[in-house]
Short mmCIF file of C-alpha atoms in Angstrom, two decimals:
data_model
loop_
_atom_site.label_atom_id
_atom_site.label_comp_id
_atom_site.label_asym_id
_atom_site.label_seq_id
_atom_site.Cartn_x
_atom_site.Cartn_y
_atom_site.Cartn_z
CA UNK A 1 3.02 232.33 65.56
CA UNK A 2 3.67 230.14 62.44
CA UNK A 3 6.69 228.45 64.42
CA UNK A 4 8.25 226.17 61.02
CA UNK A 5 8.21 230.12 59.04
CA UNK A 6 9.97 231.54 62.53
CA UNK A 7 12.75 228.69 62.81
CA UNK A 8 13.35 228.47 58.90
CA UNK A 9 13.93 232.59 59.27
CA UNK A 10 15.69 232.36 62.91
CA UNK A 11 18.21 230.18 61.11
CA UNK A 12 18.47 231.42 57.29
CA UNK A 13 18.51 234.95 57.69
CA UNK A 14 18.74 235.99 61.67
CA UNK A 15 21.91 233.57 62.36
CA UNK A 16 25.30 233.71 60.70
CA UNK A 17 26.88 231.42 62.32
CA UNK A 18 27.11 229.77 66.25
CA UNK A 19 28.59 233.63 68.10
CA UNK A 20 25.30 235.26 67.17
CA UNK A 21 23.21 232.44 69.49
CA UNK A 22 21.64 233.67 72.89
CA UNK A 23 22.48 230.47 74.67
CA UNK A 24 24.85 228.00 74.13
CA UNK A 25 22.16 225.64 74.26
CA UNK A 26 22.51 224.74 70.24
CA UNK A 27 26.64 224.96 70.57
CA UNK A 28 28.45 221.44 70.45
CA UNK A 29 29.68 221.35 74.01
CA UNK A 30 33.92 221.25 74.10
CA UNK A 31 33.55 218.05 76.63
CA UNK A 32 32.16 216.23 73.52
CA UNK A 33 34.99 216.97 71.23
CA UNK A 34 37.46 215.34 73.54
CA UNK A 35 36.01 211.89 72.88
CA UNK A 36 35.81 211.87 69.11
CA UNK A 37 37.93 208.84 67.72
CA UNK A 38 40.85 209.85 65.04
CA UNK A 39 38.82 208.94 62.73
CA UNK A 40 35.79 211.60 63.19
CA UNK A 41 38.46 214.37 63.76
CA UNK A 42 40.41 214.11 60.99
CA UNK A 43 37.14 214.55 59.18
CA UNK A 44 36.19 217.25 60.86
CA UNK A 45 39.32 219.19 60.21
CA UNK A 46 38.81 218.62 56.49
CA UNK A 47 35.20 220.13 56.69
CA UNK A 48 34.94 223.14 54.37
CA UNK A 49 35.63 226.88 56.30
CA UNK A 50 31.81 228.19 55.52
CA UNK A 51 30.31 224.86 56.28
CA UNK A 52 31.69 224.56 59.70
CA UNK A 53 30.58 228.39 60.70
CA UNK A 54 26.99 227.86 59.70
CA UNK A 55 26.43 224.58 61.88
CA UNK A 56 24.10 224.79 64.76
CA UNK A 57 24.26 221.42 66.56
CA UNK A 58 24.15 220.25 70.63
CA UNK A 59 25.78 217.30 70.20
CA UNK A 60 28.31 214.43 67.93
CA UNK A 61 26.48 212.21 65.95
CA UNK A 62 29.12 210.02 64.67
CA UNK A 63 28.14 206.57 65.96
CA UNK A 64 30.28 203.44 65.15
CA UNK A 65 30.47 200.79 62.49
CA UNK A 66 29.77 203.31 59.66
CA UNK A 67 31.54 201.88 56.76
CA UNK A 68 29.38 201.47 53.48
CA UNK A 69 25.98 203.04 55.71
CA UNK A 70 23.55 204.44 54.55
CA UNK A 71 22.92 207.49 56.54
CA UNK A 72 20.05 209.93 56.89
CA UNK A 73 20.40 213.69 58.10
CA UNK A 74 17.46 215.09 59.15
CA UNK A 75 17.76 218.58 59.61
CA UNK A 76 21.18 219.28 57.97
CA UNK A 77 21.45 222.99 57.85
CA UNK A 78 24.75 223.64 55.77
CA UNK A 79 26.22 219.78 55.62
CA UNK A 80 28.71 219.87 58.64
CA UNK A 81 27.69 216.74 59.68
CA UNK A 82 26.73 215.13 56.89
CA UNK A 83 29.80 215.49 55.43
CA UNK A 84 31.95 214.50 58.55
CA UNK A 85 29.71 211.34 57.77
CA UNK A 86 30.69 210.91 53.93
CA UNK A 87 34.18 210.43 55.21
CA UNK A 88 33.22 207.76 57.66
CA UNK A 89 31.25 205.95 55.42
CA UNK A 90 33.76 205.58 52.81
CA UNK A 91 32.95 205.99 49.56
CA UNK A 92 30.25 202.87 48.60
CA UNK A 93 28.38 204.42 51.66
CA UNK A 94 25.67 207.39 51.26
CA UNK A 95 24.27 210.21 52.97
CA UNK A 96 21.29 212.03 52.23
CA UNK A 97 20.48 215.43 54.17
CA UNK A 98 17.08 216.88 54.86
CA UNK A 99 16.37 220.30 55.39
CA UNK A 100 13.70 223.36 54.93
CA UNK A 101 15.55 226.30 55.59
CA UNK A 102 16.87 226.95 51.56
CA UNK A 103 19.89 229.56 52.63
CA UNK A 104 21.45 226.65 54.64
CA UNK A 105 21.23 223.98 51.84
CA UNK A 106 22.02 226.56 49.08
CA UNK A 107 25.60 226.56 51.48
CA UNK A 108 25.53 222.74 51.58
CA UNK A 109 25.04 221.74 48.15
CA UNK A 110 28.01 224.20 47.06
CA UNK A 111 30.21 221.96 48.80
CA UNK A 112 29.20 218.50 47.38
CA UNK A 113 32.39 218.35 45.02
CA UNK A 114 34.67 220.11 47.14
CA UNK A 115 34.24 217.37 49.89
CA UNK A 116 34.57 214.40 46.78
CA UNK A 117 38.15 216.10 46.08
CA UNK A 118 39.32 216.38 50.03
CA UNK A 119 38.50 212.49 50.42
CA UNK A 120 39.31 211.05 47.28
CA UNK A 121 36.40 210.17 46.28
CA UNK A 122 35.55 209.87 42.11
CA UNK A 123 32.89 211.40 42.99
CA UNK A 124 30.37 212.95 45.81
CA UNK A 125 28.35 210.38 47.86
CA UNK A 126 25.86 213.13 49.49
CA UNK A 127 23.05 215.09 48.47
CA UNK A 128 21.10 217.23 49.86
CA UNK A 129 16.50 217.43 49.81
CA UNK A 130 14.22 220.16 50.61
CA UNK A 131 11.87 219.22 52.84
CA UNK A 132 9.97 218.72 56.32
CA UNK A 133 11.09 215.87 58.34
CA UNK A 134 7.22 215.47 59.89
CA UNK A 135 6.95 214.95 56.62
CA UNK A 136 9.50 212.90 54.59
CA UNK A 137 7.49 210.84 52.33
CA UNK A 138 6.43 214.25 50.53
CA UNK A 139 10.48 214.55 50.36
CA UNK A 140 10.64 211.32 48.20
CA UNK A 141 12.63 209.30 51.40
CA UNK A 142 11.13 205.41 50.89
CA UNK A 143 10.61 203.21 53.34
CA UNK A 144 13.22 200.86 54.90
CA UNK A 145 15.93 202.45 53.26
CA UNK A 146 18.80 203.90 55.57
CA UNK A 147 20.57 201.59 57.93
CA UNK A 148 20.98 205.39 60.29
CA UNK A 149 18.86 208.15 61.30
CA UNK A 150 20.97 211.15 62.81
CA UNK A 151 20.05 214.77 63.77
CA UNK A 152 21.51 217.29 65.85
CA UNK A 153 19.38 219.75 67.75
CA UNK A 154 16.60 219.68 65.61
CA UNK A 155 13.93 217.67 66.57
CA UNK A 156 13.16 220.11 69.43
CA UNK A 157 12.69 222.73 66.24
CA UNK A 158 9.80 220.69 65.74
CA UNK A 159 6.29 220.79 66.57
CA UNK A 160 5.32 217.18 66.34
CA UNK A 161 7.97 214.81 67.95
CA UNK A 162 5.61 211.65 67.00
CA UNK A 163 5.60 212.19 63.53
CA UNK A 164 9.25 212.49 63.24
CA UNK A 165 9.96 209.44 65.36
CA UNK A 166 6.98 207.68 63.18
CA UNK A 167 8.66 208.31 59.76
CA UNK A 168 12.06 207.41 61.20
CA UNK A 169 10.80 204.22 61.85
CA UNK A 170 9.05 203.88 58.45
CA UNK A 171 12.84 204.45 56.49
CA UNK A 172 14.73 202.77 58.73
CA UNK A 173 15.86 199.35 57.85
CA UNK A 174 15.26 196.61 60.45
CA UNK A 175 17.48 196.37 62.75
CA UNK A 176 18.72 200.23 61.83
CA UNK A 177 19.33 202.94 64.40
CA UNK A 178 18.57 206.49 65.43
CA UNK A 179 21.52 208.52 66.96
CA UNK A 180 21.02 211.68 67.52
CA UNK A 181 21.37 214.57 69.96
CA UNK A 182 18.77 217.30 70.90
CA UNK A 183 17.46 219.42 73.94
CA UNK A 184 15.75 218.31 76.83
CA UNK A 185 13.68 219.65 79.97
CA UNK A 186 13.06 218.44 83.12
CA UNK A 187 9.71 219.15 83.26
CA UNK A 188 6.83 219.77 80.75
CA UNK A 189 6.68 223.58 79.42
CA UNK A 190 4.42 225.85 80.07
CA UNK A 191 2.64 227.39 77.01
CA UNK A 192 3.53 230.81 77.78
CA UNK A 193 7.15 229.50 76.64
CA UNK A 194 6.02 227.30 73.79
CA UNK A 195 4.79 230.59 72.35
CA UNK A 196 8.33 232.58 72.76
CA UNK A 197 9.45 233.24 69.36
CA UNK A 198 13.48 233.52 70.53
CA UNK A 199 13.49 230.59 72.37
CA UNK A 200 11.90 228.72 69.69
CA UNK A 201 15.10 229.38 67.84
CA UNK A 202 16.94 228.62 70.56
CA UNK A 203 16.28 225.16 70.54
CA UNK A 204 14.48 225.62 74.22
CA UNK A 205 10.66 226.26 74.03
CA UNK A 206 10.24 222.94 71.67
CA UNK A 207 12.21 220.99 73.89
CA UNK A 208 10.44 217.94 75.05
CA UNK A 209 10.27 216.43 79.20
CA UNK A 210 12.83 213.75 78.62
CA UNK A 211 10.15 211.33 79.82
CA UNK A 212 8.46 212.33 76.57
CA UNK A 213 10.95 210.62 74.76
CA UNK A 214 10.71 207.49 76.63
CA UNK A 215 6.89 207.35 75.78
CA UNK A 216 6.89 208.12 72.48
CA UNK A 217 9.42 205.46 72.04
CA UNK A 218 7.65 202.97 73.69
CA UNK A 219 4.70 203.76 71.79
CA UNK A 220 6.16 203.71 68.40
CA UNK A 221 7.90 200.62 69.12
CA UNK A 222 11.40 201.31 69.26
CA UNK A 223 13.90 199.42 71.29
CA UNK A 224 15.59 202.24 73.57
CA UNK A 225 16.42 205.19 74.37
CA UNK A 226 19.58 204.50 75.52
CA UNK A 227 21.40 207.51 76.82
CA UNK A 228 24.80 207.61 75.28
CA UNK A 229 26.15 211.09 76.97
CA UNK A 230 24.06 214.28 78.33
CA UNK A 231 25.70 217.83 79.02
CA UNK A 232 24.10 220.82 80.81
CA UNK A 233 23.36 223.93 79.19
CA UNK A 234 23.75 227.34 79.87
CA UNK A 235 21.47 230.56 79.29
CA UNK A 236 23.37 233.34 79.30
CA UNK A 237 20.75 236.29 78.60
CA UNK A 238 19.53 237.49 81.81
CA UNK A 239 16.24 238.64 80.11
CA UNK A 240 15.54 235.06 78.68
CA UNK A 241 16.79 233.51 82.16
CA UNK A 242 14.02 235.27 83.64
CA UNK A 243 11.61 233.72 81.26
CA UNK A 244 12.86 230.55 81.71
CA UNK A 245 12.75 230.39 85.71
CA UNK A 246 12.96 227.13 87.29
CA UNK A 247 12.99 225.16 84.11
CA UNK A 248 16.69 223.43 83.81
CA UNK A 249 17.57 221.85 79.94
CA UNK A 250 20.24 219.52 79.08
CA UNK A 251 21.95 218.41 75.63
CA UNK A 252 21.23 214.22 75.89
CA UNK A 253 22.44 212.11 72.84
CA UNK A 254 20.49 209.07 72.62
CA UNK A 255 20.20 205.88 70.58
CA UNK A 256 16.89 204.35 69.43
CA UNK A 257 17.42 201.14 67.57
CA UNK A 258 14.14 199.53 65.40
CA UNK A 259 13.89 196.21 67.21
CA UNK A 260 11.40 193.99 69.10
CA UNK A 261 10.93 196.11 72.65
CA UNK A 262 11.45 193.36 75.52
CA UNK A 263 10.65 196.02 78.78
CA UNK A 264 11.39 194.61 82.30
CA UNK A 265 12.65 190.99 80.72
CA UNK A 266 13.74 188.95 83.06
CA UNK A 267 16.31 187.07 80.70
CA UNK A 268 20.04 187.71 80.77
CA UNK A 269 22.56 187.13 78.23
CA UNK A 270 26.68 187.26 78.14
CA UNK A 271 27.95 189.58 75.08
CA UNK A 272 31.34 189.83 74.25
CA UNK A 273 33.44 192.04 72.12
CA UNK A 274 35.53 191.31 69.81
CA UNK A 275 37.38 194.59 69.69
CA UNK A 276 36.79 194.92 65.95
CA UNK A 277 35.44 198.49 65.69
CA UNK A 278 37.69 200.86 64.18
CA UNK A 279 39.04 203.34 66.04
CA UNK A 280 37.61 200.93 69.08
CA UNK A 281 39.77 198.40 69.67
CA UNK A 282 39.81 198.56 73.64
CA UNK A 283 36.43 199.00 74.48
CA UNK A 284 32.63 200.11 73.01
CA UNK A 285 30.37 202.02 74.86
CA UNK A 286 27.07 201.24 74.52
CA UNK A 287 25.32 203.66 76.69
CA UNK A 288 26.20 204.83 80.23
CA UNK A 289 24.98 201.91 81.94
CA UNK A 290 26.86 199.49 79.74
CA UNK A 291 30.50 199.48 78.00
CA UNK A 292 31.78 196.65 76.60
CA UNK A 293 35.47 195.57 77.73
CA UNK A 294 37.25 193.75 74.38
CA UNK A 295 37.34 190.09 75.20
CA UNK A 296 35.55 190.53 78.67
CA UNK A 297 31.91 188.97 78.74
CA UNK A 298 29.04 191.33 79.63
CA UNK A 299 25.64 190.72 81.26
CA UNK A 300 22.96 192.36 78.69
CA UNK A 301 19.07 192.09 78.97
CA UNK A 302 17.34 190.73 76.18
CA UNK A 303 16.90 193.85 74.36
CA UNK A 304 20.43 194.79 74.18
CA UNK A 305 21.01 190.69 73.31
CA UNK A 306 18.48 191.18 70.45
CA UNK A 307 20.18 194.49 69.33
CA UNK A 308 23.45 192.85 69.20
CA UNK A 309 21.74 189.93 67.34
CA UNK A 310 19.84 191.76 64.36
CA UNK A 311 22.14 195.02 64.02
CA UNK A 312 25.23 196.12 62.40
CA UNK A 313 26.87 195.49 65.68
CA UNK A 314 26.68 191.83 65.20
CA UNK A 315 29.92 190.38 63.39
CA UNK A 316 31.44 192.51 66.11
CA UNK A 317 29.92 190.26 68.79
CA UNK A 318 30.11 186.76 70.43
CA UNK A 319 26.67 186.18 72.16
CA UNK A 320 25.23 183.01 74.46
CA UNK A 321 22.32 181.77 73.01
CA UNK A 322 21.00 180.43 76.35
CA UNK A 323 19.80 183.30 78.53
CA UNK A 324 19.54 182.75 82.23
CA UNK A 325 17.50 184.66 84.95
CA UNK A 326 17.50 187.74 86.05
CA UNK A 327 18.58 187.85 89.56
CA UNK A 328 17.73 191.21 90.55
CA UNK A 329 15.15 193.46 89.20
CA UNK A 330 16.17 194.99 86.10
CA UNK A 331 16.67 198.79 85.70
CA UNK A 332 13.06 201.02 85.25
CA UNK A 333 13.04 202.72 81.68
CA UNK A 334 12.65 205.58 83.62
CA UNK A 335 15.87 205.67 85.37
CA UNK A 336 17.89 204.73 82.74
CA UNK A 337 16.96 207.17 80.32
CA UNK A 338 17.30 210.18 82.91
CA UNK A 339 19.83 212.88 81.74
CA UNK A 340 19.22 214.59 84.61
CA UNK A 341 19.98 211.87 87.17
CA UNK A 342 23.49 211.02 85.14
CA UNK A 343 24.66 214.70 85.32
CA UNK A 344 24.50 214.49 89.04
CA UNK A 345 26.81 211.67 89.43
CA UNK A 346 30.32 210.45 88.76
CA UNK A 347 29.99 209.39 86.01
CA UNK A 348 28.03 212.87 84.09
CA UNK A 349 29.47 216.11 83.17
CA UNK A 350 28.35 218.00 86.09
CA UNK A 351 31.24 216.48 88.58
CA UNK A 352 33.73 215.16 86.45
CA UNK A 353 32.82 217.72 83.27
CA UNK A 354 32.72 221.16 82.19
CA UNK A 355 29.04 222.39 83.18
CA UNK A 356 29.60 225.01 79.75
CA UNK A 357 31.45 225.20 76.66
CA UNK A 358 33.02 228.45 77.42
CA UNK A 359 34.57 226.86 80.81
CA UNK A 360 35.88 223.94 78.90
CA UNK A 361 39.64 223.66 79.34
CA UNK A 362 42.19 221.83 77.90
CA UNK A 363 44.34 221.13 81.49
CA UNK A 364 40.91 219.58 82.79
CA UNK A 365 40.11 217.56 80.34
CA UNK A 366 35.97 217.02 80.11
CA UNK A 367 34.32 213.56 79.81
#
């Protein structure tokens, strides 16, 4: 099975828009939407009719501090996010989208000026590339360019992760991040389903072991992942459920940031927040381990010291500059990166969320 021909037809000709999915595994759980800031919704309300019905995505990728960014999309499909992002950016930001499938950025690039108009913009601050994102030298993408990487539910269309993460890394800026949200499984997949042709489209048989992730990171050199929010996912095709068997997936959105690593450091630091983000004023959550109270100081390891330190996050900061020691062990990568483990507590969509999309509901509010 050529799997890039398979995906590029699963999702230009086979899909017309998110109803004619198998699983709601590539559907942006409703939990999600009820923590977008003002900000990201009125964008998304402006998005163009067609636009919105072709996107395929597991997750928000709207991080904070956007204004003037530089943003790269990879794996666009017809613009949805990208151009939720060209609002958020303002106009002296930028966003370029990278895709391979050419129905879903013939849909995309017919919307560049319609977006300019609907902002206000003189004129359109997005384009749109052909291309392969294991690949996105060949796509003309130069190094240390983009101050953010995004993608939603696409890297687990891929066949190699590494390569992906690799030339993130090589056109990120220093001190840049990756936020983006994909599939996950909890344990490594068998190759009968690596070679199912539906579940490839699916966004399921690519999926990496979570753990992957962590390794690949690690060996790349990226500071992270931090797990920002994970959802469970639902198959609802009995025949594919079969396939599947004891395998369990989850959406996870995670941030990556391209900074020195500093694993199990025994330093601690005191961050505090200035309140200064728009649209978060009271507090900024960093991951679900840490969350930043405005004017409270916060215990950080040196990673997350360094990451405040070098990124955009900075002005937004007061840090110590002496650390002190660690008086407990600090958490294993492990643990912390676990979507699994943080659906099955308090604080995950499991308990306190809606387990699926379709049993989201607006007098239980999710997340």
């Amino acid at each position: 099975m050529d799997i890039k021909e398979s995906v590029k037809d699963y999702y230009g000709k086979r899909l017309n828009g998110s109803d004619d999915l198998q699983t709601d595994v590539c559907k942006t759980q409703s939990c999600n939407m009820v923590k977008t800031s003002p900000s990201t919704r009125e964008a998304l309300e402006l998005c163009n009719e067609e636009v919105v019905k072709r996107y395929f995505g597991c997750g928000l990728v709207f991080p904070e501090c956007l204004d003037g960014c530089r943003i790269l999309d990879l794996g666009s499909g017809s613009g949805r996010d990208c151009y939720v992002l060209s609002k958020l950016v303002g106009e002296e930001g930028f966003i370029t989208g990278v895709d391979m499938t050419p129905e879903q950025l013939d849909i995309a690039n017919k919307y560049k000026d319609y977006h300019a108009k609907k902002f206000g913009y003189s004129k359109s601050n997005t384009e749109f590339l052909m291309g392969d994102i294991e690949n996105l030298q060949k796509a003309g993408v130069k190094d240390d360019s983009y101050d953010i990487v995004v993608s939603n539910c696409v890297v687990n269309l891929t066949t190699d992760k590494r390569a992906v993460l690799q030339e993130t890394w090589r056109v990120l800026k220093d001190g840049g991040e990756v936020y983006f949200s994909d599939i996950y499984a909890d344990r490594v997949l068998s190759e009968e389903l690596r070679q199912h042709q539906a579940l490839w489209g699916e966004c399921i048989a690519g999926a990496l072991w979570w753990r992957e992730l962590v390794d690949l990171c690690k060996d790349i050199g990226f500071s992270g992942p931090y797990l920002v929010v994970s959802n469970k996912t639902t198959v609802e095709s009995e025949e594919l459920r079969k396939v599947l068997g004891k395998n369990s997936f989850v959406s996870a959105t995670y941030r990556l940031i391209k900074s020195p690593r500093h694993d199990n450091s025994d330093q601690i630091f005191e961050a505090t927040y200035k309140g200064t983000l728009p649209d978060h004023e009271k507090e900024f959550v960093f991951d679900v381990y840490t969350t930043f109270k405005t004017g409270q100081q916060q215990s950080v390891d040196a990673a997350v010291a360094n990451i405040l330190r070098i990124s955009r996050y900075s002005k937004h900061f007061d840090l110590s500059n002496e650390s002190t020691k660690r008086s407990e062990p600090g958490r294993d990568a492990y643990q912390t990166a676990d979507p699994f483990i943080w659906l099955k507590t308090d604080g995950g969509t499991e308990m306190s969320c809606c387990p699926s999309s379709k049993k989201a509901s607006s007098e239980k509010p999710c997340c």
